[in-house]
PDB file of C-alpha atoms in Angstrom:
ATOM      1  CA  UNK A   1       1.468  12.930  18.195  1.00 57.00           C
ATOM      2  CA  UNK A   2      -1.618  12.673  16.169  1.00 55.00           C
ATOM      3  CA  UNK A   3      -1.262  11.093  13.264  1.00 57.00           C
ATOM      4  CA  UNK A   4      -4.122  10.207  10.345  1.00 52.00           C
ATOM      5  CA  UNK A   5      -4.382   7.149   9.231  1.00 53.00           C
ATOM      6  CA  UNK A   6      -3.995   7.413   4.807  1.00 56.00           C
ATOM      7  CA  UNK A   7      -4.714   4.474   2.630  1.00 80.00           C
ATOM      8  CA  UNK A   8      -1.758   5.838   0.020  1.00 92.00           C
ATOM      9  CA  UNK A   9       1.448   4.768   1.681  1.00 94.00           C
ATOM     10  CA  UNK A  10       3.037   7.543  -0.141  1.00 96.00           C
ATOM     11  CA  UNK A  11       1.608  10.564   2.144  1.00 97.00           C
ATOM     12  CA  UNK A  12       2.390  10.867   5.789  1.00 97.00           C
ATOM     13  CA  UNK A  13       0.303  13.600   8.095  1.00 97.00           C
ATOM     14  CA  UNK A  14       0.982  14.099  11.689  1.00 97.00           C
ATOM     15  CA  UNK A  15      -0.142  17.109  14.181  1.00 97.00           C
ATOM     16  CA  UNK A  16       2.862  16.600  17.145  1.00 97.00           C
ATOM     17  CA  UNK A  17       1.563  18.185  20.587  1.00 97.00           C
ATOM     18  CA  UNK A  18       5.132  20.031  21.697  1.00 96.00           C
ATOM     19  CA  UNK A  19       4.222  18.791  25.341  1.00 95.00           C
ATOM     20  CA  UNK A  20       4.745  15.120  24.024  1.00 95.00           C
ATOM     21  CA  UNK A  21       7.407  15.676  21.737  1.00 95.00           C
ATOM     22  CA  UNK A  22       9.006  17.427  18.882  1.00 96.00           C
ATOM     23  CA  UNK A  23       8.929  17.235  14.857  1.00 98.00           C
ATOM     24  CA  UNK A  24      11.655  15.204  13.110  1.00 97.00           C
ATOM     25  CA  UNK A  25      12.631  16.084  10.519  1.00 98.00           C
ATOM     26  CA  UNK A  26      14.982  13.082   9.695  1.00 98.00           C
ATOM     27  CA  UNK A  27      11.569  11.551  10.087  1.00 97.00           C
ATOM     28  CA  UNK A  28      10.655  13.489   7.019  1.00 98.00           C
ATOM     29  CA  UNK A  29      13.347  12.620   4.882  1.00 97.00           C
ATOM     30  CA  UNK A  30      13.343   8.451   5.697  1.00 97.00           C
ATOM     31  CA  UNK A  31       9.675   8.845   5.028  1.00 97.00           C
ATOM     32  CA  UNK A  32      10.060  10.652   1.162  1.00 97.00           C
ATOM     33  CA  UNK A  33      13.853   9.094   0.505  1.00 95.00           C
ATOM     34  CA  UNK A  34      13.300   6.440  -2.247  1.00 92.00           C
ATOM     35  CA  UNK A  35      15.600   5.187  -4.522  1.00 93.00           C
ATOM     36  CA  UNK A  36      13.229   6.357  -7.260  1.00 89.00           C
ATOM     37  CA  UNK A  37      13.798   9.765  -5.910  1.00 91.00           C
ATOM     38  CA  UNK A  38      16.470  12.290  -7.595  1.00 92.00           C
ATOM     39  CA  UNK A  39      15.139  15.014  -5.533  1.00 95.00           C
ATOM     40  CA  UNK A  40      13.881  15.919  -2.312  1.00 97.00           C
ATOM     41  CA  UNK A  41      12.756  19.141  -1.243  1.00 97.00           C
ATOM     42  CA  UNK A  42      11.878  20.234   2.770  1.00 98.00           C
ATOM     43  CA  UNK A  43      10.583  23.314   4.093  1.00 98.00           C
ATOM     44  CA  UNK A  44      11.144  23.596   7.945  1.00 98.00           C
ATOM     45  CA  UNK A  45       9.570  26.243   9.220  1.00 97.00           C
ATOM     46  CA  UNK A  46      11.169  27.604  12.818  1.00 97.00           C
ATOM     47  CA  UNK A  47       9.552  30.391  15.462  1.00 96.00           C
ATOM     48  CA  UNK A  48      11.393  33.571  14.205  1.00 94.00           C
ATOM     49  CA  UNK A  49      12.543  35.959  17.288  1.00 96.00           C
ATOM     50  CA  UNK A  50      10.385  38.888  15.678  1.00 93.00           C
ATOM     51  CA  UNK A  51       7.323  39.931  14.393  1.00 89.00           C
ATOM     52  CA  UNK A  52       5.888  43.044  12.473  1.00 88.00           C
ATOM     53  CA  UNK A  53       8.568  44.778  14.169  1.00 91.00           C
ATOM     54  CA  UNK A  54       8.396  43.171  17.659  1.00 93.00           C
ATOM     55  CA  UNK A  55      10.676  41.104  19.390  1.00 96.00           C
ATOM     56  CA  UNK A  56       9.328  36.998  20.397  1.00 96.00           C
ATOM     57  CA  UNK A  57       9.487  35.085  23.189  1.00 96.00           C
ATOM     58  CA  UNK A  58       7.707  32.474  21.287  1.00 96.00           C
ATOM     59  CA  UNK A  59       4.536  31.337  19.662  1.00 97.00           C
ATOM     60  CA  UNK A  60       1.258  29.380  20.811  1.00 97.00           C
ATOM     61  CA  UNK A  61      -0.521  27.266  18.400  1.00 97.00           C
ATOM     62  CA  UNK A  62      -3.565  25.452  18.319  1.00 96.00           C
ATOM     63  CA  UNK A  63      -5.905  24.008  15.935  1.00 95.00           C
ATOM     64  CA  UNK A  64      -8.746  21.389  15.090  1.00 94.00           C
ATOM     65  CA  UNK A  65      -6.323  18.405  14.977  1.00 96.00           C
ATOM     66  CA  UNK A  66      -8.576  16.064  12.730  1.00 96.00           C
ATOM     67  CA  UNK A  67      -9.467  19.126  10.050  1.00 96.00           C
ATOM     68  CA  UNK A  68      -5.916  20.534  10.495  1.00 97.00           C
ATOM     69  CA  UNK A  69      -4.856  16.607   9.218  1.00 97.00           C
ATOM     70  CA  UNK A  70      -8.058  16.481   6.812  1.00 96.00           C
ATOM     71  CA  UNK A  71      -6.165  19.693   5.062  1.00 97.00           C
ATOM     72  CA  UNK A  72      -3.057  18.282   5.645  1.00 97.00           C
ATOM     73  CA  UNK A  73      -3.706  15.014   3.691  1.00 97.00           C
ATOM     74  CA  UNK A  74      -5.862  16.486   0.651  1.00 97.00           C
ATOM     75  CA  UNK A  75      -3.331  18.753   0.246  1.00 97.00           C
ATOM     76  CA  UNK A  76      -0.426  15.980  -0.189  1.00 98.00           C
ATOM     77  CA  UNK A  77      -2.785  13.982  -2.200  1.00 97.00           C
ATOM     78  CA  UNK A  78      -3.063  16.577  -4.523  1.00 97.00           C
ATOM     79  CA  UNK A  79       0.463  17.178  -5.101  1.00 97.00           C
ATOM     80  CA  UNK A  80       1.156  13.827  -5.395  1.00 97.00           C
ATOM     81  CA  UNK A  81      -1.189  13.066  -7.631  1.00 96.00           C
ATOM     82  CA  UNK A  82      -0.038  15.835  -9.818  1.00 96.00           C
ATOM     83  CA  UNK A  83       3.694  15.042  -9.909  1.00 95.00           C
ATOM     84  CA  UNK A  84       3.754  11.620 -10.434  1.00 87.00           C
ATOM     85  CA  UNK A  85       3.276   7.804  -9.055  1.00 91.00           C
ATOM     86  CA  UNK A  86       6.463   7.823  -7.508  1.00 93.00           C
ATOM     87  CA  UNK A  87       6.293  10.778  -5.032  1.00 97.00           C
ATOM     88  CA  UNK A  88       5.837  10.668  -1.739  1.00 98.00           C
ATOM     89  CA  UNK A  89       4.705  13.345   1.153  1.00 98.00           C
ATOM     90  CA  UNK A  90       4.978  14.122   5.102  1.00 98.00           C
ATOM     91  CA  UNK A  91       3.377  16.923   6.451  1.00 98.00           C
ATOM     92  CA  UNK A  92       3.898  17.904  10.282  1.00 98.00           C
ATOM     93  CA  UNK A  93       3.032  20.840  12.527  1.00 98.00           C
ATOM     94  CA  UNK A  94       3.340  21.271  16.232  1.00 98.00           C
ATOM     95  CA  UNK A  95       1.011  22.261  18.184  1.00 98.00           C
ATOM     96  CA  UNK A  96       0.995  24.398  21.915  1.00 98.00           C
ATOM     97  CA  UNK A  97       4.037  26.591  23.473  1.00 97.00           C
ATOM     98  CA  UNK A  98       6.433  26.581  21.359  1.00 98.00           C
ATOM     99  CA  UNK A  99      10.005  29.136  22.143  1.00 97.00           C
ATOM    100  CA  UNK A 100      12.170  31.123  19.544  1.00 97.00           C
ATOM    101  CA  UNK A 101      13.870  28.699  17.218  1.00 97.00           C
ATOM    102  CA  UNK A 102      11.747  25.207  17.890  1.00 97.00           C
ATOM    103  CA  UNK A 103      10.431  23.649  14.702  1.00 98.00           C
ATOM    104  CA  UNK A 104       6.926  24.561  13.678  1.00 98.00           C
ATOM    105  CA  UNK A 105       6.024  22.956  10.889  1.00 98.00           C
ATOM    106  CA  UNK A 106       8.201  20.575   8.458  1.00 98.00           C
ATOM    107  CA  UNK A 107       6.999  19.381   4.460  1.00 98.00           C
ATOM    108  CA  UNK A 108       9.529  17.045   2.887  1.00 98.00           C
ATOM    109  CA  UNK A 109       8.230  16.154  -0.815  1.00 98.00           C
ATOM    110  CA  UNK A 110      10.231  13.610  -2.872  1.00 97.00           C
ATOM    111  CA  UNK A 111       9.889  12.608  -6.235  1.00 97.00           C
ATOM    112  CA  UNK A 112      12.097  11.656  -9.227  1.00 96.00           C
ATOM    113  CA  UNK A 113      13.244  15.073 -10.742  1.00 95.00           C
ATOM    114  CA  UNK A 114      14.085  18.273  -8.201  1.00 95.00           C
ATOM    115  CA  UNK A 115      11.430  20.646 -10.019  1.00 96.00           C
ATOM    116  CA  UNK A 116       8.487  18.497  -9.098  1.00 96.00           C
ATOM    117  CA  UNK A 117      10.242  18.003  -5.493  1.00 97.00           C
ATOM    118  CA  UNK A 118      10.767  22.111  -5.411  1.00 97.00           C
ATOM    119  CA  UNK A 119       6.780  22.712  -6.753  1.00 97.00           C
ATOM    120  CA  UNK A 120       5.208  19.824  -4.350  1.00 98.00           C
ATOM    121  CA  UNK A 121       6.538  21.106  -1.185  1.00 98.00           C
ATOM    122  CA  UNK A 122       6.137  24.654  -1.856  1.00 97.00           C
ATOM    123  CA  UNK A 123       2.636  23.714  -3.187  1.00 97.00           C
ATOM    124  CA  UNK A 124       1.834  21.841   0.112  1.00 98.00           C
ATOM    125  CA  UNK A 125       3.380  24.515   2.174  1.00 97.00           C
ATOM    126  CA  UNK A 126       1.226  27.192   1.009  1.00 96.00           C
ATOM    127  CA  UNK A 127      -1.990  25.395   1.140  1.00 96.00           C
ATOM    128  CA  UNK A 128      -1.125  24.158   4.809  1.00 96.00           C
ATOM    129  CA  UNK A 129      -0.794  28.048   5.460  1.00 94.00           C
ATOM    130  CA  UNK A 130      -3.722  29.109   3.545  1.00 94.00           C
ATOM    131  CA  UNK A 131      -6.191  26.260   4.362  1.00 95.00           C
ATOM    132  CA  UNK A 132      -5.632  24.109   7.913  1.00 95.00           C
ATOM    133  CA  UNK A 133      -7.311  25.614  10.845  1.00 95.00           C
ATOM    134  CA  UNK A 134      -4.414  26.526  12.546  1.00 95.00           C
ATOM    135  CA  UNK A 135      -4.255  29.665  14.984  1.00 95.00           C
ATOM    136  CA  UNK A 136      -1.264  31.744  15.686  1.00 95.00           C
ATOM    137  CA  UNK A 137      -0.805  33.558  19.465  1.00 96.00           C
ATOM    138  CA  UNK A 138       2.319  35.700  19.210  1.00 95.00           C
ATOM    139  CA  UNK A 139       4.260  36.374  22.847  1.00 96.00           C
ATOM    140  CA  UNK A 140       6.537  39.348  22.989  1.00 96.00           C
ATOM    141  CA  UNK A 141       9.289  40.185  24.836  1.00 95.00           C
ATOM    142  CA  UNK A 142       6.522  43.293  26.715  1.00 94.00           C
ATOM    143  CA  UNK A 143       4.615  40.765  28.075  1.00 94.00           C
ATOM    144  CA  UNK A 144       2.030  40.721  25.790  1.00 94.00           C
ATOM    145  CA  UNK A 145       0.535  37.907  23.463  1.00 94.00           C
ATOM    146  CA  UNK A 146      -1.818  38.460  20.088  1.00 93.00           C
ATOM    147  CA  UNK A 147      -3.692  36.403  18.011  1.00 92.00           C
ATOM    148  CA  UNK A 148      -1.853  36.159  13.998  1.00 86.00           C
ATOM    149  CA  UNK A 149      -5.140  37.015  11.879  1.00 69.00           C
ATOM    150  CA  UNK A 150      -3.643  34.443   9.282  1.00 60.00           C
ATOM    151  CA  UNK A 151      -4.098  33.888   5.196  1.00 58.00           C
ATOM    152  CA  UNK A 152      -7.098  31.718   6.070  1.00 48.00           C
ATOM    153  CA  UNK A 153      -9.216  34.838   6.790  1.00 45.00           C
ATOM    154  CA  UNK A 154      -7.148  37.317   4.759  1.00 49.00           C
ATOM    155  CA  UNK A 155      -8.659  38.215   1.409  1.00 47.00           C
ATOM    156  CA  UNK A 156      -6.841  41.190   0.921  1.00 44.00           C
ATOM    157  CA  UNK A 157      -5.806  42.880  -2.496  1.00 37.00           C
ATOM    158  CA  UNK A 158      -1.838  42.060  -1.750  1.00 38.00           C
ATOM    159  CA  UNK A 159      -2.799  38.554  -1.546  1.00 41.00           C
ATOM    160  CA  UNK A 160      -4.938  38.470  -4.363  1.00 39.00           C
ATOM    161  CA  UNK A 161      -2.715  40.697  -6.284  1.00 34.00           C
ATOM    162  CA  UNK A 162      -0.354  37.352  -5.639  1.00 37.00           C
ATOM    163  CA  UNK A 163      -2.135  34.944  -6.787  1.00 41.00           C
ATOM    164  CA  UNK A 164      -3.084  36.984 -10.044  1.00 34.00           C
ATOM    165  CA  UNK A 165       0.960  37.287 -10.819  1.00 32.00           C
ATOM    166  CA  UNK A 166       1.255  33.608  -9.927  1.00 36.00           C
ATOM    167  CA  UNK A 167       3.523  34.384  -6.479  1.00 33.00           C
ATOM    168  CA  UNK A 168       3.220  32.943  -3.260  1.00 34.00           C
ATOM    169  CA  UNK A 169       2.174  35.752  -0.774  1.00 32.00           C
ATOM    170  CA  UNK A 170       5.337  37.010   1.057  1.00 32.00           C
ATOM    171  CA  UNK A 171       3.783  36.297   4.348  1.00 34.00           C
ATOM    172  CA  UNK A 172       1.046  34.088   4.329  1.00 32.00           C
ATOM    173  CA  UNK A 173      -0.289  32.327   6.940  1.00 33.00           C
ATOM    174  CA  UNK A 174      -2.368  31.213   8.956  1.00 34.00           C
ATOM    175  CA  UNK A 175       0.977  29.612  10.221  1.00 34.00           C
ATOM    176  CA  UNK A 176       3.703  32.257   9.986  1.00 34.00           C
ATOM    177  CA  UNK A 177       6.853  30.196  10.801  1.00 36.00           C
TER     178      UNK A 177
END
C-alpha cells in the first residue's frame, strides 16, 4: 500500500497494489466514524462483470501513484474544508489485476449531518474519476483487453451537457467501477 503522508489528521489517501493486499473498507469507516459524526456516507466501487455490452473477466489498473494520491488528497481537502471542521475523509483505489467483483476503489466521508456526508463523498468520488491519473484496461471473456478512454480525457457534449444541469455524468471515469 502506498499511502501519503497529510498534515490534517482528518483525510486519509492510500493507492493499495492488489498484489500486496486488498482495500478495507472497515478501514474506511474506523477512519471517518467519530462521535461528532451523525452521518457517514461510502461509495465502494466493485469490477462489474460487463462493459458497453461485453462480458469481464476483470480489469487492470494502473496509475502515477504519487499524482493519483496528490488528486486524491486535494480532493478530500476540499470537501472537507467545505463541509465543516468536523469531517473527516479516506480515499483508496487499487491498483493492478483485479477479477469481477474485487473492490476498486472505496470513499467513506463523515461529518455531522447525512447531507454533507451524501455531497462529500459523491463530491470526492467524482473528482477521483474525473481528475487522478488512473488508467482503465478492460479483459473480456473473447480474450481480448482495451484501454477505458476515461472522463479525464473526455470533453464531450454529454458530459458537459452534465455539468451544465448540475448532474454527475452517468458514467464517468477515468475509473469506471
Amino acid at each position: 500500500m502506498h499511502e501519503q503522508p497529510h498534515s490534517d489528521p482528518r483525510i486519509a489517501c492510500a493507492v493499495v497494489d492488489i498484489a500486496e493486499g486488498r482495500l478495507d473498507v472497515q478501514a474506511a469507516l474506523d477512519f471517518v466514524g467519530d462521535d461528532a459524526h451523525g452521518g457517514i456516507d461510502v461509495f465502494i466501487g466493485r469490477v462489474r462483470a460487463s462493459s458497453h455490452g461485453r462480458q469481464c473477466v476483470g480489469i487492470h489498473y494502473d496509475m502515477f501513484d504519487a499524482l493519483a494520491l496528490n488528486v486524491f488528497r486535494a480532493t478530500a481537502a476540499a470537501a472537507v474544508e467545505r463541509y465543516g471542521p468536523a469531517a473527516k475523509c479516506y480515499v483508496a483505489h487499487a491498483k493492478g489485476r483485479l477479477a469481477v467483483g474485487d473492490l476498486a476503489v472505496v470513499i467513506a466521508f463523515g461529518s455531522p449531518h447525512r447531507d454533507e456526508a451524501f455531497r462529500g463523498c459523491r463530491e470526492v468520488i467524482e473528482a477521483v474519476k474525473h481528475q487522478a491519473p488512473i488508467w482503465k484496461q478492460e479483459h473480456f471473456v473473447d480474450g481480448l483487453s482495451e484501454w477505458s478512454e476515461g472522463c479525464s480525457l473526455c470533453g464531450d457534449a454529454h458530459a458537459q451537457a452534465g455539468d451544465a444541469a448540475g448532474h454527475a455524468h452517468a458514467e464517468p471515469a477515468a475509473v469506471r467501477a
